[in-house]
Coordinates of C-alpha atoms and ligand atoms in Angstrom, one line a residue:
M1 CA 117.9 136.2 97.5
T2 CA 119.7 139.0 95.9
D3 CA 117.6 140.2 93.0
A4 CA 114.1 139.9 91.5
S5 CA 115.1 137.2 89.0
T6 CA 116.6 134.9 91.6
R7 CA 113.4 135.4 93.6
E8 CA 111.3 134.5 90.6
L9 CA 113.4 131.5 90.0
A10 CA 113.1 130.3 93.6
Q11 CA 109.3 130.9 93.5
D12 CA 109.1 128.9 90.2
A13 CA 111.1 126.0 91.8
L14 CA 108.8 126.0 94.9
S15 CA 105.8 126.1 92.7
S16 CA 106.8 123.1 90.6
L17 CA 107.9 121.0 93.6
A18 CA 106.3 117.5 93.8
D19 CA 105.7 118.2 97.5
G20 CA 103.4 120.8 99.0
V21 CA 105.1 123.9 100.5
T22 CA 103.7 126.5 102.8
L23 CA 105.8 129.4 104.0
V24 CA 105.0 131.4 107.1
N25 CA 106.5 134.8 108.0
D26 CA 107.7 136.0 111.4
A27 CA 104.3 137.4 112.2
G28 CA 102.8 133.9 111.9
R29 CA 101.0 134.6 108.6
I30 CA 101.0 132.4 105.5
V31 CA 102.9 134.1 102.7
F32 CA 103.2 131.3 100.2
M33 CA 101.4 128.0 99.3
N34 CA 102.4 126.1 96.2
P35 CA 99.9 124.4 93.8
R36 CA 100.8 121.0 95.2
A37 CA 99.8 122.0 98.7
E38 CA 96.5 123.4 97.3
E39 CA 95.9 120.1 95.6
L40 CA 96.8 118.0 98.7
F41 CA 94.4 119.9 100.9
G42 CA 91.7 120.8 98.4
V43 CA 92.1 124.5 99.1
H44 CA 92.8 127.7 97.1
A45 CA 96.0 129.5 98.1
G46 CA 94.2 132.8 97.6
E47 CA 91.9 132.1 100.5
W48 CA 94.8 131.4 102.9
I49 CA 97.5 133.9 101.9
D50 CA 97.9 136.4 104.7
A51 CA 95.8 134.3 107.0
D52 CA 97.0 133.2 110.4
A53 CA 99.0 129.9 110.0
G54 CA 97.5 128.6 113.3
K55 CA 94.0 128.9 111.8
F56 CA 95.1 126.9 108.7
F57 CA 96.6 124.2 110.9
R58 CA 93.4 124.0 113.0
A59 CA 91.4 123.6 109.8
L60 CA 93.7 120.8 108.7
A61 CA 93.5 119.2 112.1
K62 CA 89.7 119.3 112.0
N63 CA 89.8 117.4 108.8
S64 CA 92.2 114.8 110.1
T65 CA 91.4 111.5 111.8
V66 CA 92.7 112.7 115.2
G67 CA 91.3 116.2 115.4
D68 CA 92.4 118.1 118.6
V69 CA 95.5 115.9 119.1
L70 CA 96.8 117.0 115.8
A71 CA 95.9 120.7 116.5
A72 CA 98.0 120.5 119.7
R73 CA 100.9 118.9 117.8
F74 CA 100.8 121.6 115.2
A75 CA 101.0 124.3 117.8
Q76 CA 104.0 122.5 119.4
Q77 CA 105.6 122.0 116.1
T78 CA 105.5 125.7 115.2
V79 CA 107.3 126.6 118.4
R80 CA 109.9 123.9 118.2
A81 CA 110.4 123.5 114.5
R82 CA 114.0 122.4 114.8
E83 CA 113.4 119.8 117.5
L84 CA 110.5 118.0 116.0
P85 CA 111.3 117.7 112.3
F86 CA 108.5 115.3 111.4
L87 CA 104.8 115.0 111.9
E88 CA 102.6 112.4 110.2
F89 CA 98.8 112.5 110.0
S90 CA 95.8 111.2 108.0
L91 CA 93.3 113.4 106.3
R92 CA 89.8 112.4 105.7
T93 CA 89.0 114.7 102.8
P94 CA 89.1 115.5 100.0
R95 CA 90.4 111.9 99.6
E96 CA 91.7 109.8 102.5
K97 CA 95.4 110.2 102.5
V98 CA 98.4 110.1 104.8
I99 CA 100.5 113.3 104.9
Q100 CA 104.0 113.6 106.2
A101 CA 104.8 117.2 107.3
K102 CA 108.4 118.5 107.7
W103 CA 109.1 121.8 109.3
F104 CA 112.1 123.9 108.4
A105 CA 113.2 127.1 109.9
L106 CA 113.9 130.0 107.6
Q107 CA 116.8 132.5 107.9
D108 CA 114.6 135.0 109.6
A109 CA 114.4 133.5 113.1
N110 CA 110.7 133.3 113.5
A111 CA 109.7 132.5 109.9
Y112 CA 109.4 128.9 108.8
G113 CA 108.2 126.6 106.1
V114 CA 106.4 123.3 106.0
L115 CA 106.9 120.6 103.4
W116 CA 103.9 118.4 102.9
R117 CA 104.4 114.9 101.3
D118 CA 101.6 112.5 100.4
V119 CA 102.9 109.1 101.7
T120 CA 99.6 107.3 101.2
H121 CA 101.0 105.0 98.5
E122 CA 104.2 104.1 100.6
K123 CA 101.9 103.4 103.5
E124 CA 99.7 101.1 101.4
V125 CA 102.7 99.2 100.1
D126 CA 104.0 98.8 103.6
Q127 CA 100.7 97.5 104.8
M128 CA 100.5 95.1 101.9
K129 CA 104.0 93.8 102.6
N130 CA 103.1 93.2 106.2
Q131 CA 100.0 91.4 105.3
L132 CA 101.9 89.3 102.7
L133 CA 104.5 88.4 105.3
S134 CA 101.9 87.4 107.9
T135 CA 99.9 85.3 105.4
V136 CA 103.0 83.6 104.0
S137 CA 104.3 82.8 107.4
H138 CA 100.9 81.4 108.4
E139 CA 100.7 79.3 105.3
L140 CA 104.2 77.9 105.7
R141 CA 103.7 77.3 109.4
T142 CA 100.6 75.1 109.0
P143 CA 102.2 72.2 107.0
L144 CA 105.5 72.7 108.9
A145 CA 103.8 72.2 112.2
S146 CA 102.3 69.0 110.9
I147 CA 105.6 67.7 109.6
K148 CA 107.3 68.5 112.8
G149 CA 104.5 67.0 115.0
F150 CA 104.5 63.7 113.2
A151 CA 108.3 63.4 113.0
T152 CA 108.6 64.1 116.7
T153 CA 105.8 61.5 117.4
L154 CA 107.6 58.9 115.3
L155 CA 110.9 59.5 117.1
R156 CA 109.5 59.1 120.6
S157 CA 111.5 56.4 122.3
D158 CA 108.8 55.6 124.9
V159 CA 106.2 54.4 122.3
R160 CA 106.4 51.7 119.7
W161 CA 104.3 52.3 116.7
D162 CA 103.1 49.4 114.6
E163 CA 104.2 49.5 110.9
A164 CA 100.8 50.6 109.6
T165 CA 100.8 53.6 111.9
Q166 CA 104.4 54.5 111.0
R167 CA 103.5 54.4 107.3
E168 CA 100.5 56.5 107.9
F169 CA 102.5 59.2 109.7
L170 CA 105.2 59.1 107.0
R171 CA 102.5 59.5 104.4
I172 CA 101.2 62.6 106.1
I173 CA 104.7 63.9 106.4
E174 CA 105.2 63.4 102.6
E175 CA 101.9 65.0 101.8
E176 CA 102.5 68.0 103.9
S177 CA 106.1 68.3 102.5
N178 CA 104.5 68.3 99.0
R179 CA 102.1 71.1 100.1
L180 CA 105.0 73.1 101.4
E181 CA 107.0 72.6 98.2
E182 CA 104.0 73.6 96.1
L183 CA 103.4 76.7 98.2
I184 CA 107.0 77.8 97.9
D185 CA 106.9 77.2 94.1
N186 CA 103.7 79.3 94.0
L187 CA 105.3 82.1 96.0
L188 CA 108.3 82.2 93.7
D189 CA 106.0 82.3 90.6
M190 CA 103.9 85.0 92.3
S191 CA 106.9 87.1 93.0
Q192 CA 108.0 86.8 89.3
V193 CA 104.5 87.8 88.2
E194 CA 104.5 90.8 90.5
A195 CA 108.0 91.9 89.4
G196 CA 106.8 91.6 85.8
A197 CA 109.6 89.0 85.4
L198 CA 107.7 85.8 84.7
R199 CA 109.8 83.9 82.2
I200 CA 107.8 82.3 79.5
H201 CA 109.3 80.4 76.5
R202 CA 106.8 80.5 73.7
E203 CA 106.5 78.1 70.9
P204 CA 103.7 77.0 68.5
V205 CA 101.6 74.7 70.7
Q206 CA 98.8 72.2 70.0
L207 CA 96.3 73.1 72.7
R208 CA 94.5 69.8 72.1
R209 CA 97.5 67.9 73.5
L210 CA 97.8 70.2 76.6
V211 CA 94.1 70.0 77.3
R212 CA 94.1 66.2 77.0
E213 CA 97.0 65.9 79.4
A214 CA 95.5 68.2 82.0
V215 CA 92.1 66.4 81.8
E216 CA 93.8 63.0 82.2
N217 CA 95.7 64.4 85.1
A218 CA 92.5 65.7 86.8
Q219 CA 90.6 62.5 86.0
R220 CA 93.1 60.5 88.1
R221 CA 92.1 62.6 91.2
A222 CA 88.4 62.7 90.5
D223 CA 85.9 60.3 92.0
S224 CA 82.4 61.7 91.5
H225 CA 83.2 63.9 88.5
W226 CA 83.2 63.2 84.8
F227 CA 84.9 65.2 82.0
V228 CA 83.7 66.2 78.6
M229 CA 86.0 67.7 76.0
D230 CA 84.6 69.8 73.2
L231 CA 87.4 70.7 70.8
P232 CA 86.9 71.5 67.1
A233 CA 88.4 69.1 64.6
E234 CA 90.7 71.8 63.4
L235 CA 92.4 73.8 66.1
P236 CA 95.1 76.2 65.0
R237 CA 98.3 76.3 67.1
V238 CA 98.7 79.0 69.7
W239 CA 101.8 80.9 70.8
A240 CA 102.4 79.5 74.2
D241 CA 104.7 78.2 76.8
P242 CA 103.4 74.6 77.1
R243 CA 104.6 74.2 80.7
R244 CA 103.0 77.4 81.9
I245 CA 99.7 76.9 80.1
G246 CA 99.7 73.3 81.4
Q247 CA 100.0 74.9 84.9
V248 CA 97.0 77.2 84.2
L249 CA 94.9 74.3 83.0
N250 CA 95.9 72.1 85.9
N251 CA 95.0 74.9 88.3
I252 CA 91.6 75.6 86.9
L253 CA 90.7 71.9 86.6
E254 CA 91.9 71.3 90.2
N255 CA 89.7 74.2 91.4
A256 CA 86.8 72.8 89.3
L257 CA 87.1 69.5 91.3
K258 CA 87.8 71.2 94.6
Y259 CA 84.8 73.6 94.4
S260 CA 82.3 71.1 93.2
P261 CA 82.3 68.7 96.2
N262 CA 79.1 67.0 95.0
G263 CA 80.7 66.0 91.8
G264 CA 79.2 66.5 88.4
Q265 CA 80.3 67.3 84.9
I266 CA 83.4 69.3 84.0
T267 CA 83.4 70.5 80.4
V268 CA 86.5 71.8 78.6
T269 CA 85.8 73.7 75.4
C270 CA 88.2 75.3 72.9
E271 CA 86.9 77.6 70.2
I272 CA 88.3 80.1 67.8
E273 CA 87.6 83.7 68.5
G274 CA 89.1 86.1 66.1
E275 CA 92.9 85.9 66.4
T276 CA 92.7 83.8 69.6
V277 CA 91.7 80.4 70.8
L278 CA 89.3 80.7 73.8
T279 CA 89.5 77.8 76.3
S280 CA 86.6 77.4 78.7
I281 CA 86.3 75.1 81.7
A282 CA 82.9 74.8 83.2
D283 CA 81.9 73.0 86.4
Q284 CA 78.6 72.4 88.2
G285 CA 80.0 73.3 91.6
E286 CA 79.2 75.9 94.3
G287 CA 79.8 78.9 92.0
I288 CA 81.1 82.3 93.0
P289 CA 79.1 85.3 94.1
R290 CA 78.9 87.8 91.2
E291 CA 80.5 90.6 93.1
L292 CA 83.6 88.6 93.8
L293 CA 84.3 87.4 90.3
E294 CA 87.2 89.8 89.8
R295 CA 88.6 89.5 93.2
I296 CA 89.2 85.8 93.0
F297 CA 92.2 86.6 90.7
D298 CA 93.8 88.7 93.5
R299 CA 96.6 87.0 95.4
F300 CA 95.5 85.2 98.6
F301 CA 91.9 86.0 97.9
Q302 CA 89.5 83.1 98.8
V303 CA 85.8 83.3 98.7
D304 CA 85.5 81.2 101.9
A305 CA 88.9 81.2 103.6
A306 CA 87.7 78.9 106.4
S307 CA 86.5 76.1 104.1
T308 CA 89.5 76.3 101.7
R309 CA 91.8 75.9 104.7
K310 CA 90.3 72.4 104.9
T311 CA 90.4 71.7 101.1
G312 CA 93.9 73.0 100.9
G313 CA 95.1 75.9 98.7
S314 CA 96.6 79.2 99.4
G315 CA 94.7 81.6 97.2
L316 CA 97.6 82.0 94.8
G317 CA 96.6 79.7 91.9
L318 CA 94.4 82.1 90.0
A319 CA 96.6 85.1 90.6
I320 CA 99.4 83.1 89.0
A321 CA 97.2 81.8 86.2
K322 CA 96.2 85.5 85.4
G323 CA 99.9 86.5 85.4
I324 CA 100.7 83.6 83.0
V325 CA 97.8 84.3 80.6
E326 CA 98.5 88.0 80.6
A327 CA 102.2 87.4 79.9
H328 CA 101.0 85.6 76.8
G329 CA 99.0 88.6 75.7
G330 CA 95.7 86.8 76.6
V331 CA 92.8 87.5 78.9
I332 CA 91.4 85.4 81.7
W333 CA 88.1 85.8 83.5
A334 CA 85.3 83.9 85.3
E335 CA 81.6 83.7 84.9
S336 CA 79.4 82.4 87.6
E337 CA 76.6 82.8 90.1
A338 CA 76.6 81.4 93.6
G339 CA 75.2 77.9 93.5
Q340 CA 75.1 77.8 89.6
G341 CA 78.6 76.4 88.8
S342 CA 81.4 78.4 87.3
V343 CA 83.0 78.9 83.9
F344 CA 86.7 80.0 83.6
R345 CA 87.8 81.3 80.3
F346 CA 91.1 82.3 78.9
S347 CA 92.4 83.3 75.5
L348 CA 95.7 82.7 73.8
P349 CA 97.0 84.2 70.5
I350 CA 96.9 81.9 67.4
V351 CA 100.2 81.4 65.7
N352 CA 100.2 83.4 62.5
E353 CA 101.7 80.6 60.3
S354 CA 103.3 83.1 57.9
D355 CA 105.1 84.8 60.7
F356 CA 106.3 81.5 62.0
L357 CA 107.6 80.5 58.6
E358 CA 109.5 83.8 58.3
N359 CA 111.0 83.3 61.7
Q360 CA 112.1 79.8 60.8
D361 CA 113.8 81.1 57.7
I362 CA 115.8 83.6 59.8
E363 CA 117.0 80.8 62.1
Ligands
LIG401 P1 92.9 78.4 96.2 O1 94.2 77.9 96.5 O2 92.1 78.9 97.4 O3 92.1 77.4 95.4 P2 92.8 80.1 93.8 O4 93.6 81.3 93.5 O5 93.0 78.9 92.9 O6 93.1 79.7 95.3 O7 91.3 80.4 93.8 C1 90.9 81.6 94.6 C2 89.5 81.4 95.1 O8 88.5 81.4 94.0 C3 89.2 80.1 95.8 O9 89.6 80.1 97.2 C4 87.7 79.9 95.6 O10 87.0 80.6 96.6 C5 87.4 80.6 94.3 N1 87.3 79.6 93.2 C6 88.3 79.3 92.3 N2 87.8 78.4 91.4 C7 86.5 78.2 91.7 C8 85.5 77.3 91.1 N3 85.7 76.6 90.1 N4 84.3 77.4 91.7 C9 84.0 78.1 92.8 N5 85.0 78.9 93.4 C10 86.2 79.0 92.8

């Protein structure tokens, strides 16, 4: 640095850096700490300027999840800055985070700097990706193992299966293939939801027709359930993608059947609420603990993963339903108490008829 203004400029640049920076002089004392470093470690630069860098590192190590091990690594790092460029550690306070530290030697042989990066978010995303991969592979593997098992059994040349058994095995293979197909469709929908790229083709839709179709569909699969539809005589049209909203209704109705194993009434209601139509689906099933009401809309979340394994389902249905309803500008939520049945509600915007007429004119 040649003059004062260059020095100031450099200091400004270091101060506004998104990463934390600490500079240590050749006597091992801290000479600079930028605001980001203060924020990361919850300290004031004033307290540490001119302090022994070793002391600062020991304070950090104490606050980390590995303590002495980190203190030793810090000491090593300081001596061999050029050889060990990276060090990663987790801090417990002020807020749990993962920090990546990068040493760099300064022109003056013994002086050095450390760049501190908060990589907590990257780590979380990595962890989520890994979890997603392992869940997905598990979910794909289960039906696949079944298909493979029954196909191999059928192909055995040393056993002759009677026709009824063959048909039964083929039926299972078909059922498991359908499950696999549904899962892959769900995963594709889910990835579109997450990328904010869910394609919906909205048009003015009569909810009455969609509700009726979905209920008829569910009725075919129900044995100990009965359905009640409570729709007002005059229901305004909503702006919706009929295929996607049909998917939401089918999913919620299927859950209503699945999670009320003792049967009972399933009521579908549509009512006008301001500028929206609110659709509610109420069952008399096992209900959902209050504290989990929001989490059931998270992907792969299941209240009782062990029992849903048996009933089928991957924990994606409601996450997709939420993505679809939100892409329509609507809201979806559940109301329930364990053992008291559940109500799922979602809103869709009513078509403003005058807007619609204007749009028609333009076309
Ligand atoms: P799944 O494929 O497991 O049904 P969903 O995303 O559709 O996945 O639902 C997530 C979880 O929410 C289910 O595993 C279940 O625990 C709970 N759930 C959904 N609908 C109901 C309901 N009507 N009654 C009780 N629990 C429900």
